[in-house]
């Protein structure tokens, strides 16, 4: 996710694989298809307990520009509408790319004249939690490159992230590693048994945090499509010396799938990505969201290898990531396309050219970059979510 108003997507090389039908049939994965600030959205009733609350059946996740301002304007945490079930504070960033030392501060008053005091912010966190909401620290973003190359950096990551969580009384962690934070070393070919230090150390660090805070610890991830779905075609540098970041999130997701609360891939600022139909899909349409999400819910052979399958994630651990407006990022779709995506994935109706491998009524919900840009756009994204799920 970008600090600036938008970020142009990086176009990816077009790669080929074996026919998906043969690959998925061989791996046993195919399932038969089943039939300006504006006015805030109206509050949704919540029956969840205030502490340690589970997510609602369908959840809305949004990033709040907390440490910086941009063209969308600063929004106080207390002013975030009740529509948002998980609020990711953007961003905690490292002192250097390899230090593991994560810092988080509220936006400077010179940049955000209406910023709250630290005490007001902490009180707002408690108030949101009393409503059954989750407030997380999001680490990374476009500018926050994090490479845990050593055990020392891993341990510093754990201690510094813990300090942020403890100071503000937060519910957990969102991993938004972008750019060059994650990559796969040459020769590290099995995503189920990774050897690359930046991957192994990240997995270890997150498991340590989960162990420290227990079952109520909320863990979410927001990788880009390049780091996840592209793994169907390429994983790491391969023998041809390709981009070592291709599919680099897969070992992290897989190792932490039992600890993971929610995965919401950024289906924006993306180049064309091949789906399980072996067709390239372009962002900016319902088909793109359906195809990318279906890959997570169906599973896929990594780099086309039927002996090395990334297993499907449960529907309740997956949300669709979209930009809130045209200002927020490339690949924005209007509410009608958002609803087509949800209809197709959860009801197997209103589908376009891509047919998902089943009906997924338990799909958790939606994520957006960002709450600030949605406010700027008269809360169109949140209002549509509330209307769709009731």
Coordinates of C-alpha atoms in Angstrom, one line a residue:
X1 CA 0.0 0.0 0.0
X2 CA 1.3 3.4 -0.9
X3 CA 1.7 6.6 1.1
X4 CA 1.1 8.7 -2.0
X5 CA -2.4 9.0 -3.5
X6 CA -1.7 6.1 -5.9
X7 CA 1.0 4.0 -7.3
X8 CA 1.5 2.7 -10.8
X9 CA 1.5 -1.1 -11.1
X10 CA 4.5 -3.1 -12.1
X11 CA 3.8 -5.1 -15.2
X12 CA 4.9 -8.7 -15.0
X13 CA 6.3 -11.0 -17.7
X14 CA 3.8 -13.2 -19.3
X15 CA 4.6 -16.8 -18.5
X16 CA 3.1 -20.1 -19.6
X17 CA 2.2 -23.3 -17.6
X18 CA 0.7 -26.6 -18.4
X19 CA -3.0 -26.8 -18.9
X20 CA -4.7 -26.2 -15.5
X21 CA -7.4 -28.8 -16.0
X22 CA -4.8 -31.5 -16.2
X23 CA -2.7 -30.1 -13.4
X24 CA -5.6 -29.7 -11.0
X25 CA -7.2 -33.0 -11.9
X26 CA -3.9 -34.8 -11.2
X27 CA -3.5 -33.0 -7.8
X28 CA -7.2 -33.7 -6.9
X29 CA -8.0 -30.0 -6.4
X30 CA -10.9 -29.6 -8.8
X31 CA -14.2 -29.2 -7.0
X32 CA -17.5 -29.3 -8.9
X33 CA -19.0 -25.8 -9.1
X34 CA -22.1 -25.4 -7.1
X35 CA -25.0 -24.2 -8.6
X36 CA -14.4 15.0 1.4
X37 CA -15.5 13.4 4.6
X38 CA -19.1 12.9 3.6
X39 CA -21.8 11.2 5.6
X40 CA -20.6 8.1 7.5
X41 CA -22.3 4.8 6.9
X42 CA -25.1 3.8 9.4
X43 CA -23.8 1.7 12.3
X44 CA -24.2 -2.1 12.1
X45 CA -25.4 -3.9 15.1
X46 CA -22.8 -6.0 16.9
X47 CA -23.5 -8.9 19.2
X48 CA -19.8 -9.7 19.7
X49 CA -18.3 -9.4 23.2
X50 CA -16.0 -6.5 23.7
X51 CA -12.8 -8.4 24.6
X52 CA -11.3 -11.2 22.5
X53 CA -14.2 -10.9 20.1
X54 CA -14.3 -13.2 17.1
X55 CA -14.7 -11.6 13.7
X56 CA -18.3 -11.2 12.4
X57 CA -19.4 -13.7 9.8
X58 CA -18.5 -11.1 7.1
X59 CA -15.9 -8.5 8.0
X60 CA -14.7 -5.2 6.5
X61 CA -11.0 -4.5 6.8
X62 CA -9.4 -1.1 6.2
X63 CA -6.1 0.7 6.5
X64 CA -6.0 4.0 8.4
X65 CA -3.3 6.5 7.5
X66 CA -2.0 7.0 11.0
X67 CA 1.6 8.0 10.8
X68 CA 1.4 10.2 7.7
X69 CA -1.0 12.3 5.6
X70 CA -1.6 12.5 1.9
X71 CA -4.3 13.9 -0.4
X72 CA -7.0 12.0 1.4
X73 CA -6.6 13.9 4.6
X74 CA -6.1 12.7 8.2
X75 CA -8.9 10.7 9.9
X76 CA -8.9 10.3 13.6
X77 CA -9.3 6.7 14.9
X78 CA -12.3 7.8 16.9
X79 CA -14.0 9.0 13.7
X80 CA -13.7 5.7 11.9
X81 CA -17.3 4.5 11.3
X82 CA -18.6 1.3 12.9
X83 CA -18.6 -0.4 9.5
X84 CA -14.9 -1.3 9.9
X85 CA -14.3 -4.5 11.8
X86 CA -10.5 -4.6 11.5
X87 CA -8.6 -1.3 11.4
X88 CA -4.9 -1.6 10.3
X89 CA -2.7 1.3 11.5
X90 CA -0.5 2.3 8.7
X91 CA 2.4 1.9 9.2
X92 CA 5.1 0.6 11.5
X93 CA 8.4 1.0 9.7
X94 CA 12.0 -0.2 10.5
X95 CA 14.9 2.0 11.4
X96 CA 16.7 0.3 8.5
X97 CA 15.8 -2.5 6.1
X98 CA 17.8 -5.1 8.0
X99 CA 17.6 -3.9 11.6
X100 CA 14.3 -5.5 12.5
X101 CA 13.7 -2.5 14.7
X102 CA 10.1 -1.4 14.0
X103 CA 9.0 2.1 15.1
X104 CA 5.5 3.7 15.1
X105 CA 4.5 7.3 15.7
X106 CA 1.4 9.3 15.1
X107 CA 1.4 11.7 12.2
X108 CA 3.3 14.9 13.1
X109 CA 1.0 17.9 13.8
X110 CA 2.7 20.0 11.1
X111 CA 1.6 17.4 8.6
X112 CA -1.7 16.5 10.2
X113 CA -3.1 19.5 12.0
X114 CA -6.1 17.6 13.4
X115 CA -4.0 14.7 14.8
X116 CA -5.1 13.5 18.2
X117 CA -2.8 13.3 21.2
X118 CA -1.3 9.9 22.1
X119 CA -3.6 9.6 25.1
X120 CA -6.6 10.4 22.9
X121 CA -5.5 7.8 20.4
X122 CA -5.0 5.1 23.1
X123 CA -8.5 5.9 24.4
X124 CA -9.9 5.5 20.8
X125 CA -8.2 2.1 20.5
X126 CA -10.0 1.0 23.7
X127 CA -13.3 2.4 22.5
X128 CA -13.1 0.5 19.2
X129 CA -12.3 -2.7 21.1
X130 CA -15.2 -2.2 23.4
X131 CA -17.4 -2.2 20.2
X132 CA -15.9 -5.6 19.2
X133 CA -13.4 -4.1 16.7
X134 CA -9.8 -5.2 16.1
X135 CA -7.1 -2.6 15.9
X136 CA -3.8 -3.9 14.5
X137 CA -0.3 -2.4 13.7
X138 CA 0.5 -2.9 10.0
X139 CA 4.2 -3.3 9.3
X140 CA 5.8 -2.4 6.1
X141 CA 3.9 -0.6 3.3
X142 CA 5.5 0.8 0.2
X143 CA 8.3 2.6 2.1
X144 CA 8.9 0.1 5.0
X145 CA 11.2 -2.5 3.6
X146 CA 11.8 -5.2 6.2
X147 CA 14.4 -8.0 5.7
X148 CA 15.1 -10.1 8.7
X149 CA 18.4 -11.5 7.5
X150 CA 19.8 -12.5 10.9
X151 CA 18.6 -14.0 14.2
X152 CA 19.4 -10.6 15.8
X153 CA 17.0 -8.8 13.5
X154 CA 14.4 -11.5 14.1
X155 CA 14.6 -11.0 17.8
X156 CA 14.5 -7.2 17.5
X157 CA 11.5 -7.5 15.3
X158 CA 9.7 -9.5 18.0
X159 CA 10.7 -7.1 20.9
X160 CA 9.9 -3.9 19.0
X161 CA 6.6 -5.0 17.6
X162 CA 5.6 -6.3 21.1
X163 CA 6.5 -2.8 22.5
X164 CA 4.1 -1.1 20.0
X165 CA 1.3 -3.6 20.7
X166 CA 1.8 -3.2 24.4
X167 CA 2.0 0.6 24.4
X168 CA -1.2 1.1 22.4
X169 CA -3.0 -2.0 23.6
X170 CA -3.5 -3.4 20.1
X171 CA -5.0 -6.7 19.0
X172 CA -2.3 -8.0 16.8
X173 CA -0.3 -7.6 13.6
X174 CA -0.8 -7.1 9.9
X175 CA 2.1 -8.0 7.6
X176 CA 2.2 -5.7 4.6
X177 CA 5.7 -6.5 3.3
X178 CA 6.2 -5.1 -0.1
X179 CA 9.0 -4.3 -2.5
X180 CA 12.1 -6.3 -1.7
X181 CA 11.2 -7.3 1.8
X182 CA 10.7 -11.0 0.8
X183 CA 12.6 -13.0 -1.8
X184 CA 13.6 -16.6 -2.3
X185 CA 17.2 -17.6 -2.5
X186 CA 18.5 -19.7 -5.4
X187 CA 18.1 -23.4 -4.7
X188 CA 15.3 -22.9 -2.2
X189 CA 12.6 -24.7 -4.2
X190 CA 10.2 -26.2 -1.6
X191 CA 7.8 -23.6 -0.2
X192 CA 6.8 -26.1 2.5
X193 CA 10.4 -26.3 3.8
X194 CA 11.9 -22.9 3.2
X195 CA 15.6 -22.2 3.8
X196 CA 15.9 -18.5 2.9
X197 CA 16.8 -16.5 6.0
X198 CA 14.4 -13.6 5.5
X199 CA 11.5 -16.1 5.2
X200 CA 12.5 -18.5 7.9
X201 CA 13.2 -15.6 10.4
X202 CA 9.8 -13.9 9.6
X203 CA 8.0 -17.1 10.2
X204 CA 9.8 -17.6 13.5
X205 CA 9.2 -14.1 14.6
X206 CA 5.5 -14.2 14.0
X207 CA 5.2 -17.6 15.8
X208 CA 6.9 -16.0 18.8
X209 CA 4.5 -13.2 18.8
X210 CA 1.5 -15.6 18.5
X211 CA 2.9 -17.6 21.4
X212 CA 3.4 -14.5 23.5
X213 CA -0.1 -13.1 23.1
X214 CA -2.1 -16.4 22.7
X215 CA -5.2 -17.3 20.8
X216 CA -6.7 -13.8 20.8
X217 CA -3.7 -12.5 18.8
X218 CA -5.1 -11.3 15.4
X219 CA -2.8 -12.0 12.4
X220 CA -3.5 -10.7 9.0
X221 CA -1.5 -10.4 5.8
X222 CA -1.7 -8.2 2.7
X223 CA 0.7 -9.4 0.0
X224 CA 0.6 -8.3 -3.6
X225 CA -0.4 -10.8 -6.3
X226 CA 3.2 -11.0 -7.4
X227 CA 4.1 -12.6 -4.2
X228 CA 1.2 -15.1 -4.1
X229 CA -0.8 -16.0 -7.2
X230 CA 2.2 -15.6 -9.5
X231 CA 3.6 -18.6 -7.7
X232 CA 1.3 -20.7 -9.9
X233 CA 3.7 -19.9 -12.8
X234 CA 7.0 -19.1 -11.1
X235 CA 8.5 -19.6 -7.7
X236 CA 11.7 -17.7 -6.8
X237 CA 14.5 -17.2 -9.3
X238 CA 14.3 -20.7 -10.7
X239 CA 16.8 -22.1 -13.1
X240 CA 16.4 -19.2 -15.5
X241 CA 17.4 -16.6 -12.9
X242 CA 14.0 -14.9 -12.7
X243 CA 12.7 -12.4 -10.1
X244 CA 13.4 -14.0 -6.7
X245 CA 10.4 -12.4 -5.2
X246 CA 7.9 -14.4 -7.3
X247 CA 5.6 -16.3 -5.0
X248 CA 7.8 -15.4 -2.0
X249 CA 4.9 -15.1 0.4
X250 CA 3.7 -18.7 -0.2
X251 CA 6.1 -20.2 2.4
X252 CA 5.1 -17.6 5.0
X253 CA 1.3 -18.1 4.4
X254 CA 1.7 -21.8 4.5
X255 CA 3.8 -22.0 7.6
X256 CA 1.4 -19.6 9.5
X257 CA -1.9 -20.9 8.1
X258 CA -3.0 -22.2 11.5
X259 CA -2.1 -18.9 13.2
X260 CA -3.5 -16.8 10.4
X261 CA -6.7 -14.8 11.0
X262 CA -7.2 -13.4 7.6
X263 CA -5.4 -13.2 4.2
X264 CA -6.4 -10.3 2.0
X265 CA -4.2 -10.1 -1.1
X266 CA -3.9 -6.7 -2.8
X267 CA -5.8 -7.3 -6.0
X268 CA -4.6 -3.9 -7.3
X269 CA -1.4 -2.2 -8.5
X270 CA -0.9 -5.5 -10.3
X271 CA 0.2 -6.7 -13.7
X272 CA -1.8 -9.4 -15.5
X273 CA -1.8 -12.7 -13.6
X274 CA -2.7 -16.2 -14.8
X275 CA -5.7 -17.9 -13.1
X276 CA -6.5 -21.5 -12.8
X277 CA -8.1 -21.4 -16.2
X278 CA -4.6 -20.7 -17.7
X279 CA -5.8 -17.3 -18.9
X280 CA -4.3 -14.0 -18.0
X281 CA -6.6 -11.7 -16.0
X282 CA -6.4 -8.0 -15.8
X283 CA -7.1 -6.0 -12.7
X284 CA -10.1 -3.6 -12.8
X285 CA -12.9 -6.2 -13.3
X286 CA -14.9 -8.7 -11.2
X287 CA -13.3 -11.5 -13.2
X288 CA -9.9 -10.5 -11.8
X289 CA -11.1 -10.6 -8.2
X290 CA -12.9 -13.9 -8.7
X291 CA -9.9 -15.5 -10.4
X292 CA -7.4 -14.4 -7.9
X293 CA -9.6 -15.3 -4.9
X294 CA -10.5 -18.7 -6.4
X295 CA -6.8 -19.6 -6.5
X296 CA -6.6 -19.1 -2.7
X297 CA -9.8 -21.0 -2.0
X298 CA -9.0 -23.9 -4.4
X299 CA -5.2 -24.2 -4.0
X300 CA -2.7 -24.5 -6.9
X301 CA 0.4 -26.4 -8.0
X302 CA 3.4 -24.1 -7.4
X303 CA 5.3 -23.4 -10.6
X304 CA 2.9 -26.0 -12.3
X305 CA 4.4 -28.9 -10.2
X306 CA 1.6 -31.2 -9.2
X307 CA 3.8 -32.7 -6.6
X308 CA 4.2 -29.3 -4.9
X309 CA 0.7 -28.0 -4.3
X310 CA -0.2 -24.9 -2.2
X311 CA -3.2 -26.1 -0.3
X312 CA -6.5 -24.2 -0.3
X313 CA -7.2 -21.8 2.6
X314 CA -10.5 -22.0 4.4
X315 CA -13.1 -19.4 3.1
X316 CA -13.3 -17.7 6.5
X317 CA -9.6 -16.9 6.4
X318 CA -9.8 -15.1 3.0
X319 CA -11.0 -11.5 2.1
X320 CA -10.7 -9.7 -1.2
X321 CA -8.4 -6.7 -1.3
X322 CA -9.6 -3.7 -3.4
X323 CA -8.7 0.0 -3.6
X324 CA -11.5 2.2 -2.1
X325 CA -11.5 4.7 -5.0
X326 CA -9.7 5.7 -8.2
X327 CA -7.4 7.9 -6.0
X328 CA -6.4 5.0 -3.8
X329 CA -4.8 2.7 -6.4
X330 CA -4.9 1.2 -9.8
X331 CA -7.5 -1.5 -10.3
X332 CA -10.5 0.2 -8.6
X333 CA -13.9 -1.2 -9.5
X334 CA -17.3 0.4 -8.9
X335 CA -19.8 -1.1 -6.4
X336 CA -21.5 -3.1 -9.2
X337 CA -18.3 -5.0 -9.9
X338 CA -17.6 -5.5 -6.2
X339 CA -21.0 -7.1 -5.9
X340 CA -20.5 -9.2 -9.0
X341 CA -17.3 -10.6 -7.4
X342 CA -19.1 -11.4 -4.2
X343 CA -22.1 -12.9 -6.0
X344 CA -19.9 -15.2 -8.1
X345 CA -17.7 -16.4 -5.2
X346 CA -20.3 -16.8 -2.5
X347 CA -23.4 -17.8 -4.6
X348 CA -22.0 -19.0 -7.9
X349 CA -24.2 -16.5 -9.7
X350 CA -23.6 -13.3 -11.7
X351 CA -20.2 -14.8 -12.9
X352 CA -18.4 -13.5 -16.0
X353 CA -15.9 -15.5 -18.1
X354 CA -14.2 -17.1 -15.1
X355 CA -16.1 -19.9 -13.3
X356 CA -14.8 -20.5 -9.7
X357 CA -14.3 -24.0 -8.3
X358 CA -17.3 -24.0 -6.0
X359 CA -19.6 -21.7 -4.0
X360 CA -18.0 -20.1 -0.9
X361 CA -20.7 -18.5 1.3
X362 CA -18.2 -18.3 4.2
X363 CA -15.9 -15.9 2.3
X364 CA -14.9 -13.6 5.1
X365 CA -15.3 -10.2 3.4
X366 CA -13.5 -7.3 1.9
X367 CA -10.3 -5.3 2.6
X368 CA -9.5 -1.9 1.2
X369 CA -6.8 0.6 0.9
X370 CA -7.9 2.8 2.6
X371 CA -10.3 4.1 5.2
X372 CA -9.0 7.6 4.5
X373 CA -9.6 7.3 0.7
X374 CA -13.1 5.9 1.4
X375 CA -13.9 8.9 3.5
X376 CA -12.7 11.1 0.7
X377 CA -15.1 9.2 -1.6
X378 CA -18.1 9.7 0.6
X379 CA -17.7 6.2 2.2
X380 CA -18.9 4.5 -1.0
X381 CA -16.9 1.3 -0.3
X382 CA -18.1 0.9 3.3
X383 CA -21.7 1.8 2.5
X384 CA -21.8 -0.8 -0.3
X385 CA -20.4 -3.5 2.0
X386 CA -23.0 -2.7 4.6
X387 CA -25.8 -2.8 2.0
X388 CA -24.6 -6.1 0.5
X389 CA -24.2 -8.1 3.7
X390 CA -27.0 -6.3 5.6

